[in-house]
PDB file of C-alpha atoms in Angstrom:
ATOM      1  CA  MET A 185     154.867 117.462 129.941  1.00  0.00           C
ATOM      2  CA  SER A 186     158.577 116.671 128.750  1.00  0.00           C
ATOM      3  CA  SER A 187     160.603 113.299 130.189  1.00  0.00           C
ATOM      4  CA  SER A 188     162.999 116.080 132.237  1.00  0.00           C
ATOM      5  CA  ASP A 189     159.779 117.928 133.448  1.00  0.00           C
ATOM      6  CA  ARG A 190     158.566 114.337 134.573  1.00  0.00           C
ATOM      7  CA  ILE A 191     162.007 113.136 136.508  1.00  0.00           C
ATOM      8  CA  GLU A 192     162.384 116.714 138.172  1.00  0.00           C
ATOM      9  CA  LEU A 193     158.434 115.855 139.406  1.00  0.00           C
ATOM     10  CA  LEU A 194     158.846 112.063 140.515  1.00  0.00           C
ATOM     11  CA  ILE A 195     162.439 112.325 141.829  1.00  0.00           C
ATOM     12  CA  ASP A 196     164.686 113.656 144.737  1.00  0.00           C
ATOM     13  CA  PRO A 197     166.920 116.686 143.645  1.00  0.00           C
ATOM     14  CA  GLY A 198     170.689 114.933 143.408  1.00  0.00           C
ATOM     15  CA  THR A 199     169.813 111.526 143.335  1.00  0.00           C
ATOM     16  CA  TRP A 200     168.845 110.969 139.504  1.00  0.00           C
ATOM     17  CA  VAL A 201     172.365 109.238 137.979  1.00  0.00           C
ATOM     18  CA  PRO A 202     171.004 108.702 133.640  1.00  0.00           C
ATOM     19  CA  MET A 203     172.214 105.802 131.618  1.00  0.00           C
ATOM     20  CA  ASP A 204     173.062 104.896 128.112  1.00  0.00           C
ATOM     21  CA  GLU A 205     172.846 108.873 127.258  1.00  0.00           C
ATOM     22  CA  ASP A 206     175.037 108.009 124.118  1.00  0.00           C
ATOM     23  CA  MET A 207     172.896 105.632 122.521  1.00  0.00           C
ATOM     24  CA  VAL A 208     171.726 106.681 119.454  1.00  0.00           C
ATOM     25  CA  SER A 209     169.781 105.571 116.661  1.00  0.00           C
ATOM     26  CA  VAL A 210     171.100 103.882 112.795  1.00  0.00           C
ATOM     27  CA  ASP A 211     169.062 103.710 109.800  1.00  0.00           C
ATOM     28  CA  THR A 212     169.995  99.910 109.291  1.00  0.00           C
ATOM     29  CA  ILE A 213     167.132  99.773 106.847  1.00  0.00           C
ATOM     30  CA  GLU A 214     167.623 102.353 104.809  1.00  0.00           C
ATOM     31  CA  PHE A 215     163.533 103.374 105.455  1.00  0.00           C
ATOM     32  CA  PRO A 216     163.120 105.655 102.339  1.00  0.00           C
ATOM     33  CA  LEU A 217     161.899 109.623 103.085  1.00  0.00           C
ATOM     34  CA  GLU A 218     161.155 112.299  99.897  1.00  0.00           C
ATOM     35  CA  GLU A 219     162.341 115.319 102.312  1.00  0.00           C
ATOM     36  CA  GLU A 220     165.418 114.097 104.523  1.00  0.00           C
ATOM     37  CA  SER A 221     166.554 111.004 105.462  1.00  0.00           C
ATOM     38  CA  TYR A 222     165.905 109.232 108.903  1.00  0.00           C
ATOM     39  CA  LYS A 223     169.349 110.054 109.977  1.00  0.00           C
ATOM     40  CA  ASP A 224     168.492 113.525 109.520  1.00  0.00           C
ATOM     41  CA  ARG A 225     165.411 113.309 111.304  1.00  0.00           C
ATOM     42  CA  ILE A 226     166.985 112.132 114.329  1.00  0.00           C
ATOM     43  CA  ASP A 227     169.401 115.064 113.923  1.00  0.00           C
ATOM     44  CA  SER A 228     166.729 117.429 113.790  1.00  0.00           C
ATOM     45  CA  TYR A 229     165.029 116.237 117.325  1.00  0.00           C
ATOM     46  CA  GLN A 230     168.034 115.714 119.089  1.00  0.00           C
ATOM     47  CA  ARG A 231     169.023 119.187 118.222  1.00  0.00           C
ATOM     48  CA  LYS A 232     165.165 119.963 118.591  1.00  0.00           C
ATOM     49  CA  THR A 233     164.378 118.478 122.650  1.00  0.00           C
ATOM     50  CA  GLY A 234     168.336 118.277 124.273  1.00  0.00           C
ATOM     51  CA  LEU A 235     167.706 114.571 123.639  1.00  0.00           C
ATOM     52  CA  THR A 236     169.261 111.802 122.488  1.00  0.00           C
ATOM     53  CA  GLU A 237     166.156 109.280 122.049  1.00  0.00           C
ATOM     54  CA  ALA A 238     162.532 109.247 123.028  1.00  0.00           C
ATOM     55  CA  VAL A 239     163.018 107.705 126.422  1.00  0.00           C
ATOM     56  CA  GLN A 240     165.557 109.144 129.187  1.00  0.00           C
ATOM     57  CA  THR A 241     166.298 106.270 132.061  1.00  0.00           C
ATOM     58  CA  GLY A 242     168.480 105.873 134.703  1.00  0.00           C
ATOM     59  CA  THR A 243     167.917 105.560 139.021  1.00  0.00           C
ATOM     60  CA  GLY A 244     167.301 107.840 141.083  1.00  0.00           C
ATOM     61  CA  GLN A 245     164.998 108.037 144.870  1.00  0.00           C
ATOM     62  CA  LEU A 246     161.662 108.763 144.879  1.00  0.00           C
ATOM     63  CA  ASN A 247     161.072 110.618 149.083  1.00  0.00           C
ATOM     64  CA  GLY A 248     163.555 108.403 149.844  1.00  0.00           C
ATOM     65  CA  ILE A 249     163.221 104.818 147.775  1.00  0.00           C
ATOM     66  CA  PRO A 250     165.344 103.683 145.691  1.00  0.00           C
ATOM     67  CA  ILE A 251     163.883 103.358 141.955  1.00  0.00           C
ATOM     68  CA  ALA A 252     164.393 102.726 138.257  1.00  0.00           C
ATOM     69  CA  ILE A 253     162.520 104.361 136.204  1.00  0.00           C
ATOM     70  CA  GLY A 254     162.202 104.740 132.922  1.00  0.00           C
ATOM     71  CA  VAL A 255     160.277 108.246 131.117  1.00  0.00           C
ATOM     72  CA  MET A 256     159.238 108.553 127.747  1.00  0.00           C
ATOM     73  CA  ASP A 257     159.209 111.904 125.839  1.00  0.00           C
ATOM     74  CA  PHE A 258     156.213 112.607 123.376  1.00  0.00           C
ATOM     75  CA  GLN A 259     157.983 115.424 121.983  1.00  0.00           C
ATOM     76  CA  PHE A 260     161.134 113.272 119.971  1.00  0.00           C
ATOM     77  CA  MET A 261     159.418 111.821 116.836  1.00  0.00           C
ATOM     78  CA  GLY A 262     155.976 111.058 119.128  1.00  0.00           C
ATOM     79  CA  GLY A 263     157.535 109.086 121.790  1.00  0.00           C
ATOM     80  CA  SER A 264     157.912 106.418 118.559  1.00  0.00           C
ATOM     81  CA  MET A 265     159.826 103.297 120.284  1.00  0.00           C
ATOM     82  CA  GLY A 266     162.439 102.179 118.459  1.00  0.00           C
ATOM     83  CA  SER A 267     165.072  99.866 118.748  1.00  0.00           C
ATOM     84  CA  VAL A 268     167.095 102.280 120.844  1.00  0.00           C
ATOM     85  CA  VAL A 269     164.226 102.650 122.963  1.00  0.00           C
ATOM     86  CA  GLY A 270     163.624  98.737 123.183  1.00  0.00           C
ATOM     87  CA  GLU A 271     167.559  98.632 124.524  1.00  0.00           C
ATOM     88  CA  LYS A 272     167.032 100.969 126.779  1.00  0.00           C
ATOM     89  CA  ILE A 273     163.912 100.374 128.486  1.00  0.00           C
ATOM     90  CA  THR A 274     165.463  96.766 128.806  1.00  0.00           C
ATOM     91  CA  ARG A 275     168.680  97.298 129.920  1.00  0.00           C
ATOM     92  CA  LEU A 276     166.933  99.665 132.669  1.00  0.00           C
ATOM     93  CA  ILE A 277     164.241  95.770 133.294  1.00  0.00           C
ATOM     94  CA  GLU A 278     167.752  94.113 133.558  1.00  0.00           C
ATOM     95  CA  TYR A 279     169.650  97.105 136.027  1.00  0.00           C
ATOM     96  CA  ALA A 280     166.773  96.513 137.760  1.00  0.00           C
ATOM     97  CA  THR A 281     166.719  92.682 138.028  1.00  0.00           C
ATOM     98  CA  ASN A 282     170.181  92.033 139.059  1.00  0.00           C
ATOM     99  CA  ARG A 283     169.972  95.012 141.910  1.00  0.00           C
ATOM    100  CA  PHE A 284     166.203  94.267 142.953  1.00  0.00           C
ATOM    101  CA  LEU A 285     165.504  98.067 142.555  1.00  0.00           C
ATOM    102  CA  PRO A 286     161.784  98.689 142.079  1.00  0.00           C
ATOM    103  CA  LEU A 287     160.346  99.769 138.098  1.00  0.00           C
ATOM    104  CA  ILE A 288     158.442 102.361 137.274  1.00  0.00           C
ATOM    105  CA  LEU A 289     158.227 103.528 133.579  1.00  0.00           C
ATOM    106  CA  VAL A 290     156.001 106.481 132.449  1.00  0.00           C
ATOM    107  CA  CYS A 291     154.712 105.321 129.054  1.00  0.00           C
ATOM    108  CA  ALA A 292     154.340 108.485 126.415  1.00  0.00           C
ATOM    109  CA  SER A 293     154.199 107.313 122.656  1.00  0.00           C
ATOM    110  CA  GLY A 294     152.396 107.160 119.486  1.00  0.00           C
ATOM    111  CA  GLY A 295     153.555 102.998 118.952  1.00  0.00           C
ATOM    112  CA  ALA A 296     156.324 101.300 117.489  1.00  0.00           C
ATOM    113  CA  ARG A 297     158.630 103.487 114.800  1.00  0.00           C
ATOM    114  CA  MET A 298     157.848 102.520 111.173  1.00  0.00           C
ATOM    115  CA  GLN A 299     161.085 103.894 110.241  1.00  0.00           C
ATOM    116  CA  GLU A 300     162.688 100.702 112.114  1.00  0.00           C
ATOM    117  CA  GLY A 301     159.711  98.319 110.327  1.00  0.00           C
ATOM    118  CA  SER A 302     159.922  94.690 111.921  1.00  0.00           C
ATOM    119  CA  LEU A 303     162.953  96.309 114.165  1.00  0.00           C
ATOM    120  CA  SER A 304     160.588  98.503 116.319  1.00  0.00           C
ATOM    121  CA  LEU A 305     158.547  95.159 116.699  1.00  0.00           C
ATOM    122  CA  MET A 306     160.785  93.576 117.893  1.00  0.00           C
ATOM    123  CA  GLN A 307     161.338  95.662 121.088  1.00  0.00           C
ATOM    124  CA  MET A 308     157.978  95.164 122.452  1.00  0.00           C
ATOM    125  CA  ALA A 309     158.404  90.794 123.037  1.00  0.00           C
ATOM    126  CA  LYS A 310     162.086  91.945 124.214  1.00  0.00           C
ATOM    127  CA  ILE A 311     161.272  94.512 126.998  1.00  0.00           C
ATOM    128  CA  ALA A 312     158.399  91.569 127.549  1.00  0.00           C
ATOM    129  CA  SER A 313     160.691  88.774 128.246  1.00  0.00           C
ATOM    130  CA  ALA A 314     163.152  91.113 130.970  1.00  0.00           C
ATOM    131  CA  LEU A 315     159.722  92.213 132.556  1.00  0.00           C
ATOM    132  CA  TYR A 316     159.006  88.558 132.775  1.00  0.00           C
ATOM    133  CA  ASP A 317     162.157  87.555 134.851  1.00  0.00           C
ATOM    134  CA  TYR A 318     162.263  91.036 136.822  1.00  0.00           C
ATOM    135  CA  GLN A 319     158.771  90.108 137.477  1.00  0.00           C
ATOM    136  CA  SER A 320     157.721  86.320 137.603  1.00  0.00           C
ATOM    137  CA  LYS A 321     160.646  85.116 138.559  1.00  0.00           C
ATOM    138  CA  LYS A 322     162.157  87.555 140.367  1.00  0.00           C
ATOM    139  CA  LYS A 323     159.141  88.860 142.238  1.00  0.00           C
ATOM    140  CA  LEU A 324     159.942  92.475 141.879  1.00  0.00           C
ATOM    141  CA  PHE A 325     157.530  94.903 141.760  1.00  0.00           C
ATOM    142  CA  TYR A 326     156.551  97.590 137.793  1.00  0.00           C
ATOM    143  CA  VAL A 327     154.414 100.612 138.055  1.00  0.00           C
ATOM    144  CA  SER A 328     153.302 101.174 134.709  1.00  0.00           C
ATOM    145  CA  ILE A 329     152.193 105.077 134.337  1.00  0.00           C
ATOM    146  CA  LEU A 330     149.822 106.360 131.580  1.00  0.00           C
ATOM    147  CA  THR A 331     150.077 109.725 129.804  1.00  0.00           C
ATOM    148  CA  SER A 332     148.667 111.412 127.495  1.00  0.00           C
ATOM    149  CA  PRO A 333     148.806 110.032 124.660  1.00  0.00           C
ATOM    150  CA  THR A 334     150.018 106.743 125.201  1.00  0.00           C
ATOM    151  CA  THR A 335     148.672 103.583 122.062  1.00  0.00           C
ATOM    152  CA  GLY A 336     150.105 100.999 119.234  1.00  0.00           C
ATOM    153  CA  GLY A 337     152.966  98.794 121.006  1.00  0.00           C
ATOM    154  CA  VAL A 338     153.493 100.467 124.039  1.00  0.00           C
ATOM    155  CA  THR A 339     150.265  99.838 125.321  1.00  0.00           C
ATOM    156  CA  ALA A 340     150.108  96.033 123.243  1.00  0.00           C
ATOM    157  CA  SER A 341     153.677  95.573 125.454  1.00  0.00           C
ATOM    158  CA  PHE A 342     155.080  97.185 128.652  1.00  0.00           C
ATOM    159  CA  GLY A 343     152.391  99.891 129.011  1.00  0.00           C
ATOM    160  CA  MET A 344     149.957  96.981 130.487  1.00  0.00           C
ATOM    161  CA  LEU A 345     152.305  94.741 132.142  1.00  0.00           C
ATOM    162  CA  GLY A 346     152.467  96.842 135.416  1.00  0.00           C
ATOM    163  CA  ASP A 347     151.849  94.999 139.399  1.00  0.00           C
ATOM    164  CA  ILE A 348     149.713  98.257 139.455  1.00  0.00           C
ATOM    165  CA  ILE A 349     148.872 100.316 135.910  1.00  0.00           C
ATOM    166  CA  ILE A 350     148.421 104.655 136.957  1.00  0.00           C
ATOM    167  CA  ALA A 351     147.059 106.307 134.212  1.00  0.00           C
ATOM    168  CA  GLU A 352     146.649 110.219 134.161  1.00  0.00           C
ATOM    169  CA  PRO A 353     143.456 112.123 134.520  1.00  0.00           C
ATOM    170  CA  ASN A 354     141.629 112.470 130.913  1.00  0.00           C
ATOM    171  CA  ALA A 355     144.565 110.491 129.490  1.00  0.00           C
ATOM    172  CA  TYR A 356     144.143 109.498 125.401  1.00  0.00           C
ATOM    173  CA  ILE A 357     145.037 105.654 125.790  1.00  0.00           C
ATOM    174  CA  ALA A 358     144.737 103.263 123.193  1.00  0.00           C
ATOM    175  CA  PHE A 359     146.057 100.719 120.825  1.00  0.00           C
ATOM    176  CA  ALA A 360     144.932 101.638 117.369  1.00  0.00           C
ATOM    177  CA  GLY A 361     143.563 104.864 117.520  1.00  0.00           C
ATOM    178  CA  LYS A 362     140.106 107.067 116.593  1.00  0.00           C
ATOM    179  CA  ARG A 363     140.378 106.995 112.770  1.00  0.00           C
ATOM    180  CA  VAL A 364     142.581 104.037 112.164  1.00  0.00           C
ATOM    181  CA  ILE A 365     139.713 101.856 113.606  1.00  0.00           C
ATOM    182  CA  GLU A 366     136.626 103.434 112.125  1.00  0.00           C
ATOM    183  CA  GLN A 367     138.380 103.346 108.658  1.00  0.00           C
ATOM    184  CA  THR A 368     139.178  99.225 109.370  1.00  0.00           C
ATOM    185  CA  LEU A 369     136.395  98.311 110.700  1.00  0.00           C
ATOM    186  CA  ASN A 370     133.842 100.459 109.402  1.00  0.00           C
ATOM    187  CA  THR A 371     132.761 101.636 112.617  1.00  0.00           C
ATOM    188  CA  THR A 372     132.135 105.020 114.469  1.00  0.00           C
ATOM    189  CA  VAL A 373     133.901 104.701 117.513  1.00  0.00           C
ATOM    190  CA  PRO A 374     132.039 106.082 120.900  1.00  0.00           C
ATOM    191  CA  GLU A 375     133.223 109.965 121.980  1.00  0.00           C
ATOM    192  CA  GLY A 376     135.184 109.317 125.085  1.00  0.00           C
ATOM    193  CA  SER A 377     135.921 105.719 124.210  1.00  0.00           C
ATOM    194  CA  GLN A 378     139.245 106.189 124.446  1.00  0.00           C
ATOM    195  CA  THR A 379     139.899 108.289 127.340  1.00  0.00           C
ATOM    196  CA  ALA A 380     141.128 107.422 131.061  1.00  0.00           C
ATOM    197  CA  GLU A 381     138.237 107.655 132.709  1.00  0.00           C
ATOM    198  CA  TYR A 382     136.276 105.449 130.269  1.00  0.00           C
ATOM    199  CA  LEU A 383     139.139 102.486 130.775  1.00  0.00           C
ATOM    200  CA  PHE A 384     138.876 103.125 134.314  1.00  0.00           C
ATOM    201  CA  HIS A 385     135.807 101.860 134.774  1.00  0.00           C
ATOM    202  CA  LYS A 386     136.073  99.511 132.422  1.00  0.00           C
ATOM    203  CA  GLY A 387     138.618  97.483 134.366  1.00  0.00           C
ATOM    204  CA  GLN A 388     142.189  98.447 132.449  1.00  0.00           C
ATOM    205  CA  PHE A 389     143.825  99.827 135.398  1.00  0.00           C
ATOM    206  CA  ASP A 390     143.690 100.598 138.963  1.00  0.00           C
ATOM    207  CA  LEU A 391     144.265 104.122 139.653  1.00  0.00           C
ATOM    208  CA  ILE A 392     143.973 107.635 138.176  1.00  0.00           C
ATOM    209  CA  VAL A 393     145.956 109.655 140.090  1.00  0.00           C
ATOM    210  CA  PRO A 394     146.546 113.502 139.114  1.00  0.00           C
ATOM    211  CA  ARG A 395     150.399 114.792 138.648  1.00  0.00           C
ATOM    212  CA  ASN A 396     150.893 116.871 141.761  1.00  0.00           C
ATOM    213  CA  LEU A 397     149.559 113.449 143.936  1.00  0.00           C
ATOM    214  CA  LEU A 398     151.402 111.176 141.612  1.00  0.00           C
ATOM    215  CA  LYS A 399     154.779 111.401 143.756  1.00  0.00           C
ATOM    216  CA  ASP A 400     153.239 111.412 146.872  1.00  0.00           C
ATOM    217  CA  VAL A 401     151.056 108.011 145.820  1.00  0.00           C
ATOM    218  CA  LEU A 402     153.429 105.479 144.869  1.00  0.00           C
ATOM    219  CA  SER A 403     155.714 106.803 147.326  1.00  0.00           C
ATOM    220  CA  SER A 404     153.234 105.652 150.601  1.00  0.00           C
ATOM    221  CA  GLY A 405     151.286 103.237 148.404  1.00  0.00           C
ATOM    222  CA  TYR A 406     147.443 103.127 148.772  1.00  0.00           C
ATOM    223  CA  ASP A 407     144.540 100.783 149.920  1.00  0.00           C
ATOM    224  CA  ARG A 408     141.184 100.225 147.611  1.00  0.00           C
ATOM    225  CA  PHE A 409     137.857  98.956 149.450  1.00  0.00           C
ATOM    226  CA  ASP A 410     135.291  98.615 146.602  1.00  0.00           C
ATOM    227  CA  ARG A 411     131.940  97.571 147.359  1.00  0.00           C
ATOM    228  CA  LYS A 412     130.188  97.715 144.206  1.00  0.00           C
ATOM    229  CA  GLU A 413     133.521  94.999 143.081  1.00  0.00           C
ATOM    230  CA  GLY A 414     133.421  93.298 146.729  1.00  0.00           C
ATOM    231  CA  ILE A 415     137.438  93.371 145.944  1.00  0.00           C
ATOM    232  CA  VAL A 416     139.952  94.661 148.477  1.00  0.00           C
ATOM    233  CA  CYS A 417     143.191  95.540 147.540  1.00  0.00           C
ATOM    234  CA  ILE A 418     146.524  96.383 149.548  1.00  0.00           C
ATOM    235  CA  PHE A 419     149.774  97.764 147.960  1.00  0.00           C
ATOM    236  CA  ARG A 420     153.235  98.997 150.111  1.00  0.00           C
ATOM    237  CA  TRP A 421     156.554  99.811 148.869  1.00  0.00           C
ATOM    238  CA  GLY A 422     159.065  99.074 151.734  1.00  0.00           C
ATOM    239  CA  PHE A 423     157.224  95.467 152.789  1.00  0.00           C
ATOM    240  CA  PRO A 424     158.162  93.331 153.896  1.00  0.00           C
ATOM    241  CA  GLY A 425     161.903  93.846 153.000  1.00  0.00           C
ATOM    242  CA  LYS A 426     163.408  96.961 152.155  1.00  0.00           C
ATOM    243  CA  ASN A 427     162.492  97.694 148.206  1.00  0.00           C
ATOM    244  CA  ARG A 428     160.102  95.155 147.933  1.00  0.00           C
ATOM    245  CA  ARG A 429     156.584  95.287 147.848  1.00  0.00           C
ATOM    246  CA  ILE A 430     152.880  93.239 148.767  1.00  0.00           C
ATOM    247  CA  PHE A 431     150.463  93.761 146.719  1.00  0.00           C
ATOM    248  CA  LEU A 432     147.208  91.769 147.561  1.00  0.00           C
ATOM    249  CA  GLN A 433     143.783  91.026 146.670  1.00  0.00           C
ATOM    250  CA  PHE A 434     140.979  89.778 148.717  1.00  0.00           C
ATOM    251  CA  PHE A 435     137.074  89.478 147.859  1.00  0.00           C
ATOM    252  CA  MET A 436     135.407  91.397 150.550  1.00  0.00           C
ATOM    253  CA  LYS A 437     133.290  88.685 151.803  1.00  0.00           C
ATOM    254  CA  ASP A 438     136.248  86.766 153.615  1.00  0.00           C
ATOM    255  CA  VAL A 439     137.077  89.928 155.634  1.00  0.00           C
ATOM    256  CA  GLN A 440     136.186  88.623 158.911  1.00  0.00           C
ATOM    257  CA  SER A 441     137.267  91.326 160.767  1.00  0.00           C
ATOM    258  CA  ILE A 442     139.674  95.137 161.789  1.00  0.00           C
ATOM    259  CA  ARG A 443     141.973  94.460 164.886  1.00  0.00           C
ATOM    260  CA  ILE A 444     143.799  96.814 166.759  1.00  0.00           C
ATOM    261  CA  GLU A 445     146.815  95.938 167.823  1.00  0.00           C
ATOM    262  CA  VAL A 446     149.952  97.357 169.939  1.00  0.00           C
ATOM    263  CA  LYS A 447     153.272  96.448 169.710  1.00  0.00           C
ATOM    264  CA  GLU A 448     155.625  96.522 172.591  1.00  0.00           C
ATOM    265  CA  GLY A 449     158.911  97.702 172.572  1.00  0.00           C
ATOM    266  CA  ILE A 450     160.826 101.120 173.307  1.00  0.00           C
ATOM    267  CA  TYR A 451     158.203 103.173 171.357  1.00  0.00           C
ATOM    268  CA  ALA A 452     154.561 101.246 171.763  1.00  0.00           C
ATOM    269  CA  ARG A 453     153.436 100.865 168.454  1.00  0.00           C
ATOM    270  CA  ARG A 454     149.714 100.919 167.384  1.00  0.00           C
ATOM    271  CA  VAL A 455     149.541  98.768 164.272  1.00  0.00           C
ATOM    272  CA  LEU A 456     146.329  97.923 162.124  1.00  0.00           C
ATOM    273  CA  TYR A 457     145.165  94.731 161.026  1.00  0.00           C
ATOM    274  CA  MET A 458     142.652  93.079 158.067  1.00  0.00           C
ATOM    275  CA  GLU A 459     141.596  89.504 159.014  1.00  0.00           C
ATOM    276  CA  ILE A 460     140.724  88.353 156.154  1.00  0.00           C
ATOM    277  CA  ARG A 461     139.682  84.070 155.893  1.00  0.00           C
ATOM    278  CA  GLY A 462     142.160  81.636 154.945  1.00  0.00           C
ATOM    279  CA  HIS A 463     145.492  84.852 154.964  1.00  0.00           C
ATOM    280  CA  GLY A 464     145.243  85.895 158.969  1.00  0.00           C
ATOM    281  CA  ALA A 465     146.137  89.457 159.971  1.00  0.00           C
ATOM    282  CA  ILE A 466     146.774  91.622 157.005  1.00  0.00           C
ATOM    283  CA  PRO A 467     148.785  95.283 157.995  1.00  0.00           C
ATOM    284  CA  LEU A 468     147.110  97.746 156.885  1.00  0.00           C
ATOM    285  CA  THR A 469     149.204 100.534 158.930  1.00  0.00           C
ATOM    286  CA  ARG A 470     152.099 102.405 156.685  1.00  0.00           C
ATOM    287  CA  THR A 471     155.595 101.876 157.833  1.00  0.00           C
ATOM    288  CA  ASP A 472     155.678 105.670 158.021  1.00  0.00           C
ATOM    289  CA  GLU A 473     152.351 106.432 159.010  1.00  0.00           C
ATOM    290  CA  ASN A 474     152.714 107.668 163.604  1.00  0.00           C
ATOM    291  CA  LEU A 475     148.838 108.175 164.276  1.00  0.00           C
ATOM    292  CA  THR A 476     147.697 108.961 167.182  1.00  0.00           C
ATOM    293  CA  PRO A 477     145.351 106.016 169.655  1.00  0.00           C
ATOM    294  CA  ARG A 478     142.485 108.350 169.117  1.00  0.00           C
ATOM    295  CA  GLU A 479     142.951 109.180 164.796  1.00  0.00           C
ATOM    296  CA  LEU A 480     143.838 104.785 164.615  1.00  0.00           C
ATOM    297  CA  GLU A 481     140.930 104.026 166.929  1.00  0.00           C
ATOM    298  CA  GLN A 482     138.546 106.529 163.956  1.00  0.00           C
ATOM    299  CA  LYS A 483     140.189 105.147 161.243  1.00  0.00           C
ATOM    300  CA  ALA A 484     139.404 101.532 162.285  1.00  0.00           C
ATOM    301  CA  ALA A 485     135.589 102.547 162.864  1.00  0.00           C
ATOM    302  CA  GLU A 486     135.679 103.547 159.376  1.00  0.00           C
ATOM    303  CA  LEU A 487     136.687 100.217 157.963  1.00  0.00           C
ATOM    304  CA  ALA A 488     134.739  98.540 160.229  1.00  0.00           C
ATOM    305  CA  TYR A 489     131.788 100.545 159.928  1.00  0.00           C
ATOM    306  CA  PHE A 490     131.617 100.347 155.614  1.00  0.00           C
ATOM    307  CA  LEU A 491     133.267  96.670 155.452  1.00  0.00           C
ATOM    308  CA  ARG A 492     130.481  95.607 158.293  1.00  0.00           C
ATOM    309  CA  VAL A 493     132.664  93.998 160.203  1.00  0.00           C
ATOM    310  CA  PRO A 494     133.347  93.642 164.524  1.00  0.00           C
ATOM    311  CA  ILE A 495     136.697  95.469 165.811  1.00  0.00           C
ATOM    312  CA  GLU A 496     138.956  93.412 168.072  1.00  0.00           C
ATOM    313  CA  VAL A 497     141.624  94.982 170.392  1.00  0.00           C
ATOM    314  CA  PHE A 498     144.757  92.933 171.156  1.00  0.00           C
TER     315      PHE A 498
END
């Protein structure tokens, strides 16, 4: 899937505003190529794809939620990360930081661009530094989406730094490729060990989501109750304030009860909570949910049965 198709899939029609479209790579280190110069190769891919570089960045709305988004394009030199790719992503993160926007980066890359040598490797640290300010200092929310393939320096940097990391089904995700590992270490890489499904079961990321469900999952949030691991994860966009997020993880053993509470107002609204030892009541009902009393009671009953805790009504 091209970056333009991906933007069309995720961004509401008429809301896409691109950034830094005029930035192009230059042959700073005069990388030697036998067939054509690095500049000629860039020009060739620009004509072939209609893009100026291997990533598109900009802002838009995702089911009405304003976001900043960067989408890599594997069709442009294998989605390789050179100076311009790194600079565009860094500027996007800084823009999102200054305007308190949620950030989504869609990864599709063969890694750092060899034609730019160490300059391409420097982009890993530059992007990670911008993300540190965005995530740790400003407490904003970044979602990383790993598509096929995601490898090399992208995997080793911003691809794995998301607050939430989502992979597509059957995506090829690795740092070094199978052939490189086998030749370097003189060992056999097990078949399928670099696929999304295998890595998910090893705890590499949070979700595997098909493309047709991705937009709804991103806009509505999700809950994850994993009895095997004994954890509960809660993720919400737009809570507790506009363009903010909540991402909480608890031990299942600390869940004390499921409670239903009636919120009074012009319209009475029933809200489902999970009572966590030491954390109080955590809301489980999304702001976009308008459940009937019967639906809410059924949902509460299912959760209480799964978690083996009582139901309380307030």
